[in-house]
Tab-separated table of N, CA and C in Angstrom:
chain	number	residue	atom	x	y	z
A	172	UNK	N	1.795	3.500	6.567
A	172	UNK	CA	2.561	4.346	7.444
A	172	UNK	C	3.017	5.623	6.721
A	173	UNK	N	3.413	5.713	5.534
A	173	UNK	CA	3.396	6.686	4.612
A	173	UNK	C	2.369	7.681	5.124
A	174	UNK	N	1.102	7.473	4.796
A	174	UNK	CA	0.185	7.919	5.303
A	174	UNK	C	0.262	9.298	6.516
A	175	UNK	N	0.495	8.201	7.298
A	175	UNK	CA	0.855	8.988	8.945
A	175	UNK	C	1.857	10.121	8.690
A	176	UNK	N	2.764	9.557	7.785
A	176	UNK	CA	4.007	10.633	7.974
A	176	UNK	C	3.595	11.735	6.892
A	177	UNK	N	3.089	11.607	5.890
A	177	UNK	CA	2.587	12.853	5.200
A	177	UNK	C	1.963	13.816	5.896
A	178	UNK	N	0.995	13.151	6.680
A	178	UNK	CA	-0.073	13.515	7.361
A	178	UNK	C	0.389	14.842	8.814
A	179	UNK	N	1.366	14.094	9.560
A	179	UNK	CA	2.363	14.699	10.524
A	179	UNK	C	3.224	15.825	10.002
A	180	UNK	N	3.954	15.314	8.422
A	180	UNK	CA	4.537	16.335	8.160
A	180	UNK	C	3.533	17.675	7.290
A	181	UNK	N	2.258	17.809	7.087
A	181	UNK	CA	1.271	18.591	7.055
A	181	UNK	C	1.158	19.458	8.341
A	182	UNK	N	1.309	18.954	9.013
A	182	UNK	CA	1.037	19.170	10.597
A	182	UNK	C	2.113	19.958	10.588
A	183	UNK	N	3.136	19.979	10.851
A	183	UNK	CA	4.371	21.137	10.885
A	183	UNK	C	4.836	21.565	9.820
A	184	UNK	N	4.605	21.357	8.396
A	184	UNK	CA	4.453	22.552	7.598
A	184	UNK	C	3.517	23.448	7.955
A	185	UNK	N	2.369	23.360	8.124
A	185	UNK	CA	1.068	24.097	8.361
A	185	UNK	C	0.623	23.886	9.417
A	186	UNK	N	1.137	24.326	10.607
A	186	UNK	CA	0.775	24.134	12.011
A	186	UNK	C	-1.145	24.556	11.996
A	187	UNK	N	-1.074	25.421	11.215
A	187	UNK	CA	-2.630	26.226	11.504
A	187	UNK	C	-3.586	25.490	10.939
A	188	UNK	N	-3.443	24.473	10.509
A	188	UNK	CA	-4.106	23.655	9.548
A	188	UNK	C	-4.892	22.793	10.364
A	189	UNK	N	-6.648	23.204	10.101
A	189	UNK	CA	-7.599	22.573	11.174
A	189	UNK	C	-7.804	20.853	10.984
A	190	UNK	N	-7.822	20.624	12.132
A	190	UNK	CA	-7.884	18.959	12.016
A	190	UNK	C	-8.762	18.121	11.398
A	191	UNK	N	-9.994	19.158	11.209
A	191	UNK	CA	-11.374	18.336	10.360
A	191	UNK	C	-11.151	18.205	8.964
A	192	UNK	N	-9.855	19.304	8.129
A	192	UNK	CA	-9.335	19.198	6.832
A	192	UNK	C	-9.219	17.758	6.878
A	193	UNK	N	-8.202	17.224	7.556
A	193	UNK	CA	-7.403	16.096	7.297
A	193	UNK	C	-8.372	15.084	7.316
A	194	UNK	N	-9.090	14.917	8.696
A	194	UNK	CA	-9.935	13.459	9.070
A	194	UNK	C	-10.744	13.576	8.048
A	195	UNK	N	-11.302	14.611	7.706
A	195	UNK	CA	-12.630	14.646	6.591
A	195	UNK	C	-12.424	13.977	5.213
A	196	UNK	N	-10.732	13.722	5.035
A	196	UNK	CA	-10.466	13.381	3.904
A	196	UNK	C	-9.743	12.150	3.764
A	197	UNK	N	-9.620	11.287	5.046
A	197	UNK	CA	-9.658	10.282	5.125
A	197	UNK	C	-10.398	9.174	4.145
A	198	UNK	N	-11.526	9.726	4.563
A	198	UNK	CA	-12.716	8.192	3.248
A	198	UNK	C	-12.269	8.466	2.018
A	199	UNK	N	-11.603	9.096	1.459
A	199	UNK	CA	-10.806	9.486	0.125
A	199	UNK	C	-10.319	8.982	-0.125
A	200	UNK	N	-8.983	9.011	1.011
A	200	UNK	CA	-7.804	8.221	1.172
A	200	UNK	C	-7.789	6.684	0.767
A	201	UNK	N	-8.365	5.874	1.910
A	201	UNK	CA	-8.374	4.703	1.842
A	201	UNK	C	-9.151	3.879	0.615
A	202	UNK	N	-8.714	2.799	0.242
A	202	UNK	CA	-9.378	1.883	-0.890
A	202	UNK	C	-9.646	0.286	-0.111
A	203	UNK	N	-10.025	0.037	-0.954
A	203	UNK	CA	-10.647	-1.438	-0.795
A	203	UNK	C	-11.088	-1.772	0.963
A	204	UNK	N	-10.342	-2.977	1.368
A	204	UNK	CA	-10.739	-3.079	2.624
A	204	UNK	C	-10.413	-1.525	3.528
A	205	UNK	N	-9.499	-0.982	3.465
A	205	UNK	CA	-9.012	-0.098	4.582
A	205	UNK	C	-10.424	0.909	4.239
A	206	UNK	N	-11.069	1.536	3.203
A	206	UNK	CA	-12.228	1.721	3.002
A	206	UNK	C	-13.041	1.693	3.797
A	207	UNK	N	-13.914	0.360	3.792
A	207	UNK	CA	-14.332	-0.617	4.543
A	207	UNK	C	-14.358	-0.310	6.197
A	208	UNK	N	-12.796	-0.326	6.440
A	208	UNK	CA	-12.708	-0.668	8.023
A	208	UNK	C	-12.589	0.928	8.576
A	209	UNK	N	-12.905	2.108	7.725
A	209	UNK	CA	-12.819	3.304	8.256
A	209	UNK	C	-13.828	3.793	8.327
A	210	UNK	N	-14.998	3.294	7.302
A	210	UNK	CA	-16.155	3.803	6.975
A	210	UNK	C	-17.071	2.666	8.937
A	211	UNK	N	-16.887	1.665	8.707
A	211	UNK	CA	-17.711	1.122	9.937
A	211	UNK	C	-16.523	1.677	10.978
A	212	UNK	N	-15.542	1.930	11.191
A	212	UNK	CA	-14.888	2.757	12.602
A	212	UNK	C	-15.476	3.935	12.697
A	213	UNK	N	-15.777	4.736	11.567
A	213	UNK	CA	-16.251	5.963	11.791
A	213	UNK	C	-17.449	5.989	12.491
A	214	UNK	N	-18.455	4.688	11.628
A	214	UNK	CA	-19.955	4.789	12.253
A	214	UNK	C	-19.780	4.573	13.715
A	215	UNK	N	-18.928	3.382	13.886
A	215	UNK	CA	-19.207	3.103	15.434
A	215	UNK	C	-18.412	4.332	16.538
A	216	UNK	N	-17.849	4.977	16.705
A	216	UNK	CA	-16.973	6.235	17.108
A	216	UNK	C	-17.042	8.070	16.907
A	217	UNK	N	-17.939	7.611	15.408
A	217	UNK	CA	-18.525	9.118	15.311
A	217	UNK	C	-16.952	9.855	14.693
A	218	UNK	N	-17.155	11.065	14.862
A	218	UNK	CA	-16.287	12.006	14.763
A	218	UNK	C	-14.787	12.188	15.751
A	219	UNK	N	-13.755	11.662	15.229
A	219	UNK	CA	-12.766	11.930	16.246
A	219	UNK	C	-11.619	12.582	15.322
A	220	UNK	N	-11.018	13.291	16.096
A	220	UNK	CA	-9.254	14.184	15.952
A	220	UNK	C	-8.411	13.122	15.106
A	221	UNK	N	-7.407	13.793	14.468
A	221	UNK	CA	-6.364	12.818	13.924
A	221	UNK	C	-5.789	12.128	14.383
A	222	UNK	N	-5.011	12.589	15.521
A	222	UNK	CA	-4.428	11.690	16.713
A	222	UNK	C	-5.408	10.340	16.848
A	223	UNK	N	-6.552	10.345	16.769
A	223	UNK	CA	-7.321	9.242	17.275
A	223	UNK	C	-7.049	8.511	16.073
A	224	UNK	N	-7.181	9.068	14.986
A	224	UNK	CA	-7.064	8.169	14.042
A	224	UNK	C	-5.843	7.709	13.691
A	225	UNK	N	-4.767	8.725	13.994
A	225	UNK	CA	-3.283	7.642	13.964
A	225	UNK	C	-3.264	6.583	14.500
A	226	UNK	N	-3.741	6.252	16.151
A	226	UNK	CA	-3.492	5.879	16.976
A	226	UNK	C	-4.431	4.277	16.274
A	227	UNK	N	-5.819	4.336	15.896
A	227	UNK	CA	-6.400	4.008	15.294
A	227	UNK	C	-5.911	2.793	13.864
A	228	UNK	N	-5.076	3.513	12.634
A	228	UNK	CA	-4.553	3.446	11.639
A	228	UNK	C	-3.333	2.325	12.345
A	229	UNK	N	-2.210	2.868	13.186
A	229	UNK	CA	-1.103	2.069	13.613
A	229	UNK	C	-1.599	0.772	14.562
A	230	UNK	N	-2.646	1.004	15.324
A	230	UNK	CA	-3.287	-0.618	16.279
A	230	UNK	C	-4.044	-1.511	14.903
A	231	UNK	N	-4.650	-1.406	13.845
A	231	UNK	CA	-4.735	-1.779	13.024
A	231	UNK	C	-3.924	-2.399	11.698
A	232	UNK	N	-3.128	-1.628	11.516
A	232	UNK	CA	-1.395	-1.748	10.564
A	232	UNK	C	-0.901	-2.204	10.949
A	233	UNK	N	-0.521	-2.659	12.027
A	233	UNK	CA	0.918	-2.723	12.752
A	233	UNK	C	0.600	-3.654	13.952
A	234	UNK	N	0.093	-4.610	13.233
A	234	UNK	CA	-0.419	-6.077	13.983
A	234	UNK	C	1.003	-6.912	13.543
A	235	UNK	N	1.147	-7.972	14.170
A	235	UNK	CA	1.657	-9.226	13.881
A	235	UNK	C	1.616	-10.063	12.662
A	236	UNK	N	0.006	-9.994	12.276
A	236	UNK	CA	-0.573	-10.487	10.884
A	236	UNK	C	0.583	-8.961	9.641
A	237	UNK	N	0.463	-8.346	9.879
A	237	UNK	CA	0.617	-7.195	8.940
A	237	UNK	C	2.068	-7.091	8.945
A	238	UNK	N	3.031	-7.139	9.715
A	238	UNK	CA	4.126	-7.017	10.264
A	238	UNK	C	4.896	-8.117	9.341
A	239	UNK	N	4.341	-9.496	9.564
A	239	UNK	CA	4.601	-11.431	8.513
A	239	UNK	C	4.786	-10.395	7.651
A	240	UNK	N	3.681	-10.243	6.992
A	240	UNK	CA	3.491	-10.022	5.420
A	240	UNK	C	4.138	-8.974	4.848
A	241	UNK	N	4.700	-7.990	5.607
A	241	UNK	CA	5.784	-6.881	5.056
A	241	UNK	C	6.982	-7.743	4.696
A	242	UNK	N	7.468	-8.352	6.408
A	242	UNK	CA	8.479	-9.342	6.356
A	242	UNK	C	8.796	-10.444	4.987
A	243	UNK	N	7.613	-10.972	4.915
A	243	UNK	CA	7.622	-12.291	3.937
A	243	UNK	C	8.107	-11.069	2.411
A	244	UNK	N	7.189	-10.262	2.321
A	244	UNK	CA	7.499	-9.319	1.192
A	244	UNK	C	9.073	-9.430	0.949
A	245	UNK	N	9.609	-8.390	1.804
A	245	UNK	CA	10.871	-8.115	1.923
A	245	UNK	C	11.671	-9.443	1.717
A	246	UNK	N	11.436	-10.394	1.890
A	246	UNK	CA	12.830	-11.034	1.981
A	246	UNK	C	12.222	-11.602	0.480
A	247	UNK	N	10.981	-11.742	-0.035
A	247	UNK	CA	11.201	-12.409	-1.327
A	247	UNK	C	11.444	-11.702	-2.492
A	248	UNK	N	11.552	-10.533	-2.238
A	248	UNK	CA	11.727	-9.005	-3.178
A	248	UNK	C	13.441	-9.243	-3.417
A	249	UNK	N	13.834	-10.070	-3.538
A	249	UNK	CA	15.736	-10.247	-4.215
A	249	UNK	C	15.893	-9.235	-5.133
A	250	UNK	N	16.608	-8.442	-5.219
A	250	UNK	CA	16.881	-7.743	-6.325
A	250	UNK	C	17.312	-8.705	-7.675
A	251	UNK	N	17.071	-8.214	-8.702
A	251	UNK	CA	17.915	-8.518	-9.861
A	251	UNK	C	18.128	-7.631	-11.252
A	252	UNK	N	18.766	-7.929	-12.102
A	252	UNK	CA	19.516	-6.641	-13.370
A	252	UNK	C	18.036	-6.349	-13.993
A	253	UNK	N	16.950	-6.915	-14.145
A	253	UNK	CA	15.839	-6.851	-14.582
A	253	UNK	C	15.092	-5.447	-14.140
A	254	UNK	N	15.406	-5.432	-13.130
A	254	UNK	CA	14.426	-4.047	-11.861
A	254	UNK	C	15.243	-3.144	-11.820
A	255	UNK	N	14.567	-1.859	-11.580
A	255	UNK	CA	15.045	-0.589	-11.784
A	255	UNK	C	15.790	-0.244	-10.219
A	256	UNK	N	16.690	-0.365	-9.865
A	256	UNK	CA	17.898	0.041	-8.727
A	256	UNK	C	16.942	0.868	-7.929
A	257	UNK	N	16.344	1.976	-8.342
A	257	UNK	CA	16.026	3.130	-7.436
A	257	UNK	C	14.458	2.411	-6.880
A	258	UNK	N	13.876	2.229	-7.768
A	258	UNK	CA	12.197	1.606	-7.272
A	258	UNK	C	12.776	0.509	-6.501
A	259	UNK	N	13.293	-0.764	-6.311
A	259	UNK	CA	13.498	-1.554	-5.760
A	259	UNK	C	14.017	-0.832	-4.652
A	260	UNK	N	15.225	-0.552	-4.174
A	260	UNK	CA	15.705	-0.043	-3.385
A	260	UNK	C	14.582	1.147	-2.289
A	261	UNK	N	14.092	1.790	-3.515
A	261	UNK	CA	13.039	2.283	-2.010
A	261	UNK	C	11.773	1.659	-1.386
A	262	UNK	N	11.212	0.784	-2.546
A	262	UNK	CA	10.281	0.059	-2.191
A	262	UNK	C	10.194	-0.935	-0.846
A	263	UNK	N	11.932	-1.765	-0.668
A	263	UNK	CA	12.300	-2.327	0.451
A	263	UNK	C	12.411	-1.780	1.379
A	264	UNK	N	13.399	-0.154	1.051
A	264	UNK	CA	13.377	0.219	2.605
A	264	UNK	C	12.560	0.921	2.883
A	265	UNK	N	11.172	1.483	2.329
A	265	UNK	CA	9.741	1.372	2.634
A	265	UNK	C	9.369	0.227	3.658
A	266	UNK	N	9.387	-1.280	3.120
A	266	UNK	CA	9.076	-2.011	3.930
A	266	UNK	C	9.778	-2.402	5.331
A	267	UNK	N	10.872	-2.246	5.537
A	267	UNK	CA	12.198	-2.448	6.626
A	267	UNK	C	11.216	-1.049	7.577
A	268	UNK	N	10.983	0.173	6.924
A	268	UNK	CA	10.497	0.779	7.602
A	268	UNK	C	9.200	0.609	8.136
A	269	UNK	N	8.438	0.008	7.142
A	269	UNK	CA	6.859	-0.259	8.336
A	269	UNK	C	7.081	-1.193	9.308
A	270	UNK	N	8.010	-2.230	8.836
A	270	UNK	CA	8.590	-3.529	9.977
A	270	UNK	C	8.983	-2.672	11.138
A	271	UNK	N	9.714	-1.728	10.991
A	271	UNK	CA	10.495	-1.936	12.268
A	271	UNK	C	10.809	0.027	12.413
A	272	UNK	N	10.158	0.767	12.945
A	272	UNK	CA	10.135	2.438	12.280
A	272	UNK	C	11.757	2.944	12.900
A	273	UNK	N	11.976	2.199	14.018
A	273	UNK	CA	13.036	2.897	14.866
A	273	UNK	C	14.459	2.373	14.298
A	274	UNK	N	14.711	1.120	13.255
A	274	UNK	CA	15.433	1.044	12.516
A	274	UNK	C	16.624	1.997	11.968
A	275	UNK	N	17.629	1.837	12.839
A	275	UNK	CA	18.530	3.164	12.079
A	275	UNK	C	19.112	2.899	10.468
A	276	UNK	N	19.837	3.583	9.690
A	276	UNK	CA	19.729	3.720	8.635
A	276	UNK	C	20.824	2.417	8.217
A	277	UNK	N	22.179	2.882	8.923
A	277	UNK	CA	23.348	1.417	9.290
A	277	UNK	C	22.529	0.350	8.719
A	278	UNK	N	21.655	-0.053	9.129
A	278	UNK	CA	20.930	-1.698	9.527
A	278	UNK	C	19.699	-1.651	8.446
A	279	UNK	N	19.506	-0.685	8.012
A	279	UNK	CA	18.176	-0.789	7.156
A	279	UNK	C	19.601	-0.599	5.531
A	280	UNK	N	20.474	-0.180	5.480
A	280	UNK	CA	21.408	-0.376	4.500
A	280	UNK	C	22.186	-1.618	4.420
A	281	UNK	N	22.528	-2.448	5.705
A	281	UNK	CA	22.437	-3.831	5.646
A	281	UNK	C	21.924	-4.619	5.002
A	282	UNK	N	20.384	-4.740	5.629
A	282	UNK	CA	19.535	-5.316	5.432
A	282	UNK	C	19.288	-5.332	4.086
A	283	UNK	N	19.356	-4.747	2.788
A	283	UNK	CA	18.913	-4.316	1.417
A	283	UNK	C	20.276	-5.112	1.149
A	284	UNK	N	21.479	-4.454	1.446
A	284	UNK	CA	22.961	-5.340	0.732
A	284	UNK	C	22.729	-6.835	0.779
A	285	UNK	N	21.762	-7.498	1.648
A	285	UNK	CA	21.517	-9.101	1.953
A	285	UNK	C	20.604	-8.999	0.825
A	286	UNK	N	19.859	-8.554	0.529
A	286	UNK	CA	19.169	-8.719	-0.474
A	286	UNK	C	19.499	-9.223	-2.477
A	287	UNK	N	20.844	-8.130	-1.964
A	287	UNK	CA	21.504	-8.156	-3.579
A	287	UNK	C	22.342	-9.830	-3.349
A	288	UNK	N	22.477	-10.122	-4.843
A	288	UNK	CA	23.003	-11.624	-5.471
A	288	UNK	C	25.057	-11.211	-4.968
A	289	UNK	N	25.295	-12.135	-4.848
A	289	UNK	CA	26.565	-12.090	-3.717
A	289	UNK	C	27.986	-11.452	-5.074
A	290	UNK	N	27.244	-11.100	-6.188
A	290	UNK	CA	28.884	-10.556	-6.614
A	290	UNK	C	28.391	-9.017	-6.483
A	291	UNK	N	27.229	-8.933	-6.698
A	291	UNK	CA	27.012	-7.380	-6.992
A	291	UNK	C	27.224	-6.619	-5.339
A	292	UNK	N	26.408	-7.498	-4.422
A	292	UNK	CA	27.312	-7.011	-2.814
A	292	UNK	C	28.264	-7.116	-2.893
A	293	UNK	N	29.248	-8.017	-3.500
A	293	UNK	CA	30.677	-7.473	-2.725
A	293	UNK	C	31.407	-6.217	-3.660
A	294	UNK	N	30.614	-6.092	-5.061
A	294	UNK	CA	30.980	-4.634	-5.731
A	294	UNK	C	30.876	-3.483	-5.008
A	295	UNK	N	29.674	-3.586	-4.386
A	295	UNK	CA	29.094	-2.571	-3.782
A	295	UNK	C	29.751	-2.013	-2.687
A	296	UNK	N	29.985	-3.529	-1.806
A	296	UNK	CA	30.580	-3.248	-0.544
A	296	UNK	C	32.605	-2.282	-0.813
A	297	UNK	N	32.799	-3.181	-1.942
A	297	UNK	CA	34.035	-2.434	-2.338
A	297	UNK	C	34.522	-1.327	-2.715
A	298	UNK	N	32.989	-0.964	-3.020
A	298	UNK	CA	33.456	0.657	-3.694
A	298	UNK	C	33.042	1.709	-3.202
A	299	UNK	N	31.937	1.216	-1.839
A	299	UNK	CA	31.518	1.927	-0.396
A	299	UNK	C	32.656	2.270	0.489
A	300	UNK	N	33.872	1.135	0.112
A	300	UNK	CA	35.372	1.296	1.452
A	300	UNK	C	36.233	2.220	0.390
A	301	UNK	N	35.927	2.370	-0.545
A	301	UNK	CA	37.058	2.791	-1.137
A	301	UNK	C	36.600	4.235	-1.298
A	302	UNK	N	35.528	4.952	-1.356
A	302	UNK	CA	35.397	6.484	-0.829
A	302	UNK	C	35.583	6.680	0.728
């Protein structure tokens, strides 16, 4: 989903920016299977606009199967003193975001505090009320 949003925000930095740049550089993009499943979409479909391929990219991503496995991610990703605060922290709400995009920020900052070991949340939570 990253992807998409680079891709979009290309799109309104550089409104003038022709659409065959982007799709053309798709087979670049992708590795292993996603590779794979762009190179035989392309054959069978030919040449299509980005839009097609968002549309494309998200009915593919953003299955049920794909959706588990962010999920399962996320909840077994516990933080601990070992991991670097900032990579952890965005890496999850990376995933909170492919789960669920319309997620407001409230609930996706929740969701991460459940994550942390129960003294370091209630540090956290304490020194969030106290600014």
């Amino acid at each position: 989903m990253e992807l998409i949003e680079y891709i979009d925000g290309l799109f309104i930095d550089v409104p003038s920016i022709p659409d065959y740049w982007i799709t053309a550089r798709l087979n670049t993009t992708f590795k292993g299977h996603a590779s794979i499943w762009y190179t035989e979409t392309k054959e069978i479909h030919g040449r299509r606009n980005f839009p097609w391929w968002k549309s494309q990219i998200i009915q593919k991503y953003s299955n049920g199967t794909w959706i588990w496995q962010k999920t399962m991610s996320f909840d077994n990703d516990k933080y601990s003193v070992d991991k670097d605060p900032y990579e952890w922290c965005l890496r999850q709400s990376k995933r909170l975001k492919a789960i669920d995009p319309q997620m407001n920020i409230q609930m996706r900052n929740h969701k991460l505090l459940t994550q942390l070991p129960g003294e370091l949340e209630h540090a956290v939570k304490c020194r969030h009320n106290q600014n």
